[in-house]
CSV table of C-alpha atoms and ligand atoms in Angstrom, one decimal:
chain,number,residue,atom,x,y,z
A,7,UNK,CA,0.1,-0.1,-0.1
A,8,UNK,CA,1.3,3.6,-1.0
A,9,UNK,CA,-0.5,6.5,0.5
A,10,UNK,CA,-0.1,10.0,-0.4
A,11,UNK,CA,-0.8,12.2,2.5
A,12,UNK,CA,-1.2,15.8,0.8
A,13,UNK,CA,-1.8,17.4,4.2
A,14,UNK,CA,-2.9,21.1,3.8
A,15,UNK,CA,-1.3,21.4,0.3
A,16,UNK,CA,-2.4,22.1,-3.4
A,17,UNK,CA,-5.4,24.1,-4.6
A,18,UNK,CA,-8.2,22.6,-6.8
A,19,UNK,CA,-6.5,23.0,-9.8
A,20,UNK,CA,-3.3,21.5,-8.8
A,21,UNK,CA,-5.1,18.8,-7.1
A,22,UNK,CA,-7.0,17.6,-10.1
A,23,UNK,CA,-3.7,17.8,-12.1
A,24,UNK,CA,-1.7,15.7,-9.8
A,25,UNK,CA,-4.8,13.1,-9.2
A,26,UNK,CA,-5.3,12.8,-12.8
A,27,UNK,CA,-1.8,11.9,-13.4
A,28,UNK,CA,-1.6,9.6,-10.7
A,29,UNK,CA,-4.7,7.9,-11.6
A,30,UNK,CA,-3.2,7.2,-14.8
A,31,UNK,CA,-0.1,5.7,-13.5
A,32,UNK,CA,-1.8,3.8,-11.1
A,33,UNK,CA,-4.0,1.6,-13.5
A,34,UNK,CA,-1.5,-1.0,-14.5
A,35,UNK,CA,0.1,-1.3,-11.1
A,36,UNK,CA,-2.5,-3.8,-9.8
A,37,UNK,CA,-0.6,-5.6,-7.5
A,38,UNK,CA,-0.4,-2.6,-4.9
A,39,UNK,CA,-3.0,-0.5,-3.3
A,40,UNK,CA,-2.6,3.2,-4.1
A,41,UNK,CA,-4.2,5.8,-1.8
A,42,UNK,CA,-4.6,9.5,-1.9
A,43,UNK,CA,-5.5,11.4,0.9
A,44,UNK,CA,-6.3,15.0,-0.3
A,45,UNK,CA,-7.7,17.9,1.7
A,46,UNK,CA,-11.3,16.8,2.5
A,47,UNK,CA,-12.9,19.8,0.7
A,48,UNK,CA,-11.6,18.3,-2.5
A,49,UNK,CA,-12.4,14.9,-1.9
A,50,UNK,CA,-15.7,14.6,-3.9
A,51,UNK,CA,-14.2,16.5,-7.1
A,52,UNK,CA,-11.1,14.3,-7.0
A,53,UNK,CA,-13.4,11.1,-6.7
A,54,UNK,CA,-15.3,12.2,-9.8
A,55,UNK,CA,-12.0,13.0,-11.6
A,56,UNK,CA,-10.3,10.0,-11.0
A,57,UNK,CA,-12.8,7.3,-11.1
A,58,UNK,CA,-13.2,7.3,-14.8
A,59,UNK,CA,-9.5,7.3,-15.2
A,60,UNK,CA,-8.4,4.4,-12.9
A,61,UNK,CA,-10.0,1.5,-11.0
A,62,UNK,CA,-6.7,1.2,-9.0
A,63,UNK,CA,-6.7,4.5,-7.1
A,64,UNK,CA,-8.5,4.7,-3.8
A,65,UNK,CA,-9.2,7.8,-1.7
A,66,UNK,CA,-8.5,8.3,2.1
A,67,UNK,CA,-9.6,10.9,4.5
A,68,UNK,CA,-6.8,12.6,6.5
A,69,UNK,CA,-9.0,12.8,9.8
A,70,UNK,CA,-12.5,12.3,10.6
A,71,UNK,CA,-14.5,12.4,13.9
A,72,UNK,CA,-15.9,9.4,15.7
A,73,UNK,CA,-19.5,10.4,16.0
A,74,UNK,CA,-22.1,9.6,13.1
A,75,UNK,CA,-23.5,13.1,13.1
A,76,UNK,CA,-24.3,16.2,15.3
A,77,UNK,CA,-23.2,19.6,16.7
A,78,UNK,CA,-19.4,19.2,16.1
A,79,UNK,CA,-18.3,22.3,14.2
A,80,UNK,CA,-15.6,21.8,11.6
A,81,UNK,CA,-15.7,18.0,11.8
A,82,UNK,CA,-16.6,15.4,9.2
A,83,UNK,CA,-18.3,12.1,9.7
A,84,UNK,CA,-17.6,8.7,8.0
A,85,UNK,CA,-21.1,8.8,6.5
A,86,UNK,CA,-20.2,12.0,4.5
A,87,UNK,CA,-17.6,10.1,2.4
A,88,UNK,CA,-19.5,6.8,2.1
A,89,UNK,CA,-18.3,4.9,-0.9
A,90,UNK,CA,-16.0,7.6,-1.9
A,91,UNK,CA,-13.2,6.9,0.6
A,92,UNK,CA,-11.9,3.4,1.6
A,93,UNK,CA,-9.6,4.5,4.4
A,94,UNK,CA,-8.8,7.1,6.9
A,95,UNK,CA,-5.7,8.2,8.4
A,96,UNK,CA,-5.8,8.4,12.2
A,97,UNK,CA,-3.4,9.8,14.8
A,98,UNK,CA,-0.9,11.5,12.6
A,99,UNK,CA,2.0,13.1,14.5
A,100,UNK,CA,0.8,16.5,13.3
A,101,UNK,CA,-2.6,16.0,14.5
A,102,UNK,CA,-1.2,14.8,17.8
A,103,UNK,CA,1.2,17.6,18.2
A,104,UNK,CA,-1.0,20.5,16.8
A,105,UNK,CA,-4.5,19.5,17.5
A,106,UNK,CA,-4.2,17.8,20.7
A,107,UNK,CA,-5.2,14.2,19.2
A,108,UNK,CA,-4.8,11.7,22.1
A,109,UNK,CA,-4.2,8.1,22.3
A,110,UNK,CA,-8.0,7.8,23.6
A,111,UNK,CA,-9.4,9.6,20.4
A,112,UNK,CA,-7.1,7.5,18.3
A,113,UNK,CA,-8.8,4.4,19.6
A,114,UNK,CA,-12.3,5.8,19.4
A,115,UNK,CA,-11.7,6.7,15.6
A,116,UNK,CA,-10.1,3.4,14.9
A,117,UNK,CA,-13.3,1.7,16.1
A,118,UNK,CA,-15.5,4.0,14.4
A,119,UNK,CA,-13.6,3.5,11.2
A,120,UNK,CA,-14.0,-0.1,11.3
A,121,UNK,CA,-17.7,0.1,12.2
A,122,UNK,CA,-18.0,2.2,9.0
A,123,UNK,CA,-15.9,-0.1,6.8
A,124,UNK,CA,-13.0,2.3,6.4
A,125,UNK,CA,-9.6,0.7,6.8
A,126,UNK,CA,-8.0,2.7,9.6
A,127,UNK,CA,-4.1,3.9,8.8
A,128,UNK,CA,-3.2,4.2,12.1
A,129,UNK,CA,0.0,6.4,12.7
A,130,UNK,CA,2.5,5.9,15.4
A,131,UNK,CA,6.0,7.2,16.0
A,132,UNK,CA,8.4,8.0,18.7
A,133,UNK,CA,10.1,11.6,18.7
A,134,UNK,CA,13.6,10.4,19.5
A,135,UNK,CA,15.7,8.1,17.5
A,136,UNK,CA,16.3,4.4,19.0
A,137,UNK,CA,19.5,2.8,18.6
A,138,UNK,CA,18.1,-0.6,18.1
A,139,UNK,CA,21.3,-2.1,17.0
A,140,UNK,CA,23.1,-1.5,20.4
A,141,UNK,CA,20.6,-2.0,23.2
A,142,UNK,CA,17.5,-4.1,22.0
A,143,UNK,CA,16.3,-5.1,25.4
A,144,UNK,CA,16.5,-1.2,26.8
A,145,UNK,CA,14.8,0.1,23.3
A,146,UNK,CA,12.0,-2.4,23.5
A,147,UNK,CA,11.3,-1.2,27.1
A,148,UNK,CA,11.5,2.3,25.7
A,149,UNK,CA,8.9,1.5,23.1
A,150,UNK,CA,6.5,0.2,25.7
A,151,UNK,CA,7.0,3.0,27.8
A,152,UNK,CA,4.6,6.2,27.8
A,153,UNK,CA,5.0,7.9,24.3
A,154,UNK,CA,6.6,4.8,22.8
A,155,UNK,CA,5.2,3.3,19.7
A,156,UNK,CA,4.2,0.1,21.5
A,157,UNK,CA,2.3,2.1,23.9
A,158,UNK,CA,0.6,4.0,21.4
A,159,UNK,CA,-0.4,0.7,19.5
A,160,UNK,CA,-1.7,-0.9,22.7
A,161,UNK,CA,-4.1,2.2,23.1
A,162,UNK,CA,-5.2,2.3,19.6
A,163,UNK,CA,-6.1,-1.4,19.6
A,164,UNK,CA,-7.8,-1.6,23.0
A,165,UNK,CA,-10.8,-3.2,22.7
A,166,UNK,CA,-10.8,-4.4,19.4
A,167,UNK,CA,-11.3,-8.2,18.3
A,168,UNK,CA,-8.7,-10.0,16.5
A,169,UNK,CA,-10.4,-9.8,13.1
A,170,UNK,CA,-10.6,-5.9,13.6
A,171,UNK,CA,-6.8,-5.7,14.3
A,172,UNK,CA,-6.0,-7.6,11.4
A,173,UNK,CA,-7.8,-4.8,9.4
A,174,UNK,CA,-5.8,-2.0,11.0
A,175,UNK,CA,-2.9,-0.7,8.8
A,176,UNK,CA,-0.2,0.8,11.0
A,177,UNK,CA,2.0,3.5,9.8
A,178,UNK,CA,5.3,3.7,11.4
A,179,UNK,CA,6.2,7.5,11.1
A,180,UNK,CA,9.2,8.3,13.4
A,181,UNK,CA,8.4,11.8,14.3
A,182,UNK,CA,12.2,12.9,13.8
A,183,UNK,CA,12.1,11.6,10.2
A,184,UNK,CA,8.9,13.5,8.9
A,185,UNK,CA,9.5,16.4,6.8
A,186,UNK,CA,13.1,16.5,7.8
A,187,UNK,CA,15.0,14.8,4.9
A,188,UNK,CA,16.5,12.7,7.7
A,189,UNK,CA,14.7,9.3,6.8
A,190,UNK,CA,15.1,6.1,8.6
A,191,UNK,CA,17.2,3.6,7.1
A,192,UNK,CA,15.5,0.7,5.4
A,193,UNK,CA,16.9,-1.6,7.9
A,194,UNK,CA,16.0,0.5,10.8
A,195,UNK,CA,12.4,0.8,9.9
A,196,UNK,CA,12.1,-2.7,8.9
A,197,UNK,CA,13.5,-4.0,12.4
A,198,UNK,CA,11.0,-1.6,14.0
A,199,UNK,CA,8.1,-3.2,11.9
A,200,UNK,CA,9.3,-6.6,12.8
A,201,UNK,CA,9.2,-5.8,16.5
A,202,UNK,CA,5.7,-4.5,16.1
A,203,UNK,CA,4.5,-7.5,14.3
A,204,UNK,CA,6.0,-10.0,16.9
A,205,UNK,CA,4.6,-7.9,19.5
A,206,UNK,CA,1.1,-7.9,18.3
A,207,UNK,CA,1.2,-11.7,17.4
A,208,UNK,CA,2.2,-12.5,20.9
A,209,UNK,CA,-0.1,-10.1,22.6
A,210,UNK,CA,-3.2,-10.2,20.4
A,211,UNK,CA,-2.9,-13.6,18.5
A,212,UNK,CA,-3.0,-12.0,15.1
A,213,UNK,CA,-0.5,-13.8,12.9
A,214,UNK,CA,2.2,-11.4,11.9
A,215,UNK,CA,2.0,-11.9,8.5
A,216,UNK,CA,-1.8,-10.6,8.6
A,217,UNK,CA,-0.9,-7.2,9.9
A,218,UNK,CA,0.2,-4.3,7.4
A,219,UNK,CA,2.9,-1.9,8.7
A,220,UNK,CA,3.9,1.0,6.4
A,221,UNK,CA,6.9,3.2,6.7
A,222,UNK,CA,6.5,7.1,6.6
A,223,UNK,CA,9.1,9.9,6.9
A,224,UNK,CA,11.0,11.4,4.1
A,225,UNK,CA,10.2,8.9,1.6
A,226,UNK,CA,11.3,10.0,-2.0
A,227,UNK,CA,12.1,8.2,-5.2
A,228,UNK,CA,15.5,7.6,-4.3
A,229,UNK,CA,15.2,5.8,-0.9
A,230,UNK,CA,11.9,3.8,-1.8
A,231,UNK,CA,13.5,0.6,-3.0
A,232,UNK,CA,15.6,0.5,0.2
A,233,UNK,CA,12.2,0.2,2.2
A,234,UNK,CA,10.3,-2.0,-0.2
A,235,UNK,CA,13.1,-4.7,-0.1
A,236,UNK,CA,12.4,-5.4,3.5
A,237,UNK,CA,10.1,-8.2,3.8
A,238,UNK,CA,8.6,-6.7,7.0
A,239,UNK,CA,7.4,-3.4,5.3
A,240,UNK,CA,4.2,-3.5,3.5
A,241,UNK,CA,4.1,-0.1,2.0
A,242,UNK,CA,4.7,3.7,2.7
A,243,UNK,CA,3.1,7.0,3.9
A,244,UNK,CA,4.4,9.6,1.8
A,245,UNK,CA,4.2,13.3,2.5
A,246,UNK,CA,6.1,16.0,0.6
A,247,UNK,CA,7.2,13.6,-2.2
A,248,UNK,CA,3.5,12.9,-3.0
A,249,UNK,CA,2.7,16.4,-4.0
A,250,UNK,CA,4.7,15.9,-7.4
A,251,UNK,CA,2.7,13.4,-9.7
A,252,UNK,CA,5.9,12.4,-11.4
A,253,UNK,CA,7.9,11.7,-8.2
A,254,UNK,CA,4.9,10.1,-6.6
A,255,UNK,CA,4.2,7.9,-9.8
A,256,UNK,CA,7.7,6.7,-9.8
A,257,UNK,CA,7.5,5.7,-6.1
A,258,UNK,CA,4.3,3.6,-6.9
A,259,UNK,CA,6.2,2.0,-9.9
A,260,UNK,CA,9.2,1.0,-8.1
A,261,UNK,CA,7.0,-0.4,-5.1
A,262,UNK,CA,5.0,-2.4,-7.5
A,263,UNK,CA,8.1,-3.8,-9.2
A,264,UNK,CA,9.9,-4.7,-5.9
A,265,UNK,CA,7.0,-6.3,-4.3
A,266,UNK,CA,6.2,-8.3,-7.5
A,267,UNK,CA,9.8,-9.7,-7.6
A,268,UNK,CA,10.7,-7.7,-10.9
A,269,UNK,CA,13.0,-5.5,-9.3
A,270,UNK,CA,15.6,-6.7,-6.9
B,20,PGA,P1,7.2,13.4,4.6
B,20,PGA,O1,5.6,13.2,5.6
B,20,PGA,O2,7.2,12.3,3.5
B,20,PGA,O3,7.0,14.7,4.1
B,20,PGA,O4,8.3,13.3,5.6
B,20,PGA,C1,5.3,12.0,6.1
B,20,PGA,C2,4.1,12.0,6.6
B,20,PGA,O5,4.0,12.9,7.3
B,20,PGA,O6,3.2,11.3,6.6
């Protein structure tokens, strides 16, 4: 799965141009899921624009609220994008940092997404870099401590059935790597994904190979192959490099080729 998180970028004209180009290049890449997450105000025009151009491009919301309707000024409900979006990004570090999104809200949104047949793309990430190579046990402890990614995952998955946990897509996004150009190495991201999958299998009984973990944080056309060659990484969440259609299409093409075994 490759997700383009456009954040608060692109005006309508730009968004139509980029989404049209991505729709075209996504069409033959049938072995991967390609997902665009535009600003919510453009979801409908983009949906109309891309659905006639590609059967292989899905849309996601960047956020939503966990109530079906009501007096919640500024919010969007799952019902409003029914049939238009297939997934929703939940708990992105920017939402946690600037909009006070708590682990509890992430849990409520995850449950609400599942209830409404939307795949939750739950973002987790620590703010300081681990040194996995040196002190595995110490770092595992740190992952489980407050603010660590395992603690974020436990809170996000609280109260979910095994079947529902298998539908959650986890996006490992180290905060220090987002928008900094300081990407995690493929080996590092893969090690974290592996630890996360093993932990979920042991704690929740969901087989590790049923859990999808994406990596996000300064992904671009140059480093995409490094991540996709790692078996424990199932895809990417791409921010700034997804704003350029040519670059994003290249990321999708490389992902498709690596995961189908054509590009090693
Ligand atoms: P970036 O953003 O690719 O610009 O680092 C990733 C994200 O925030 O999802």
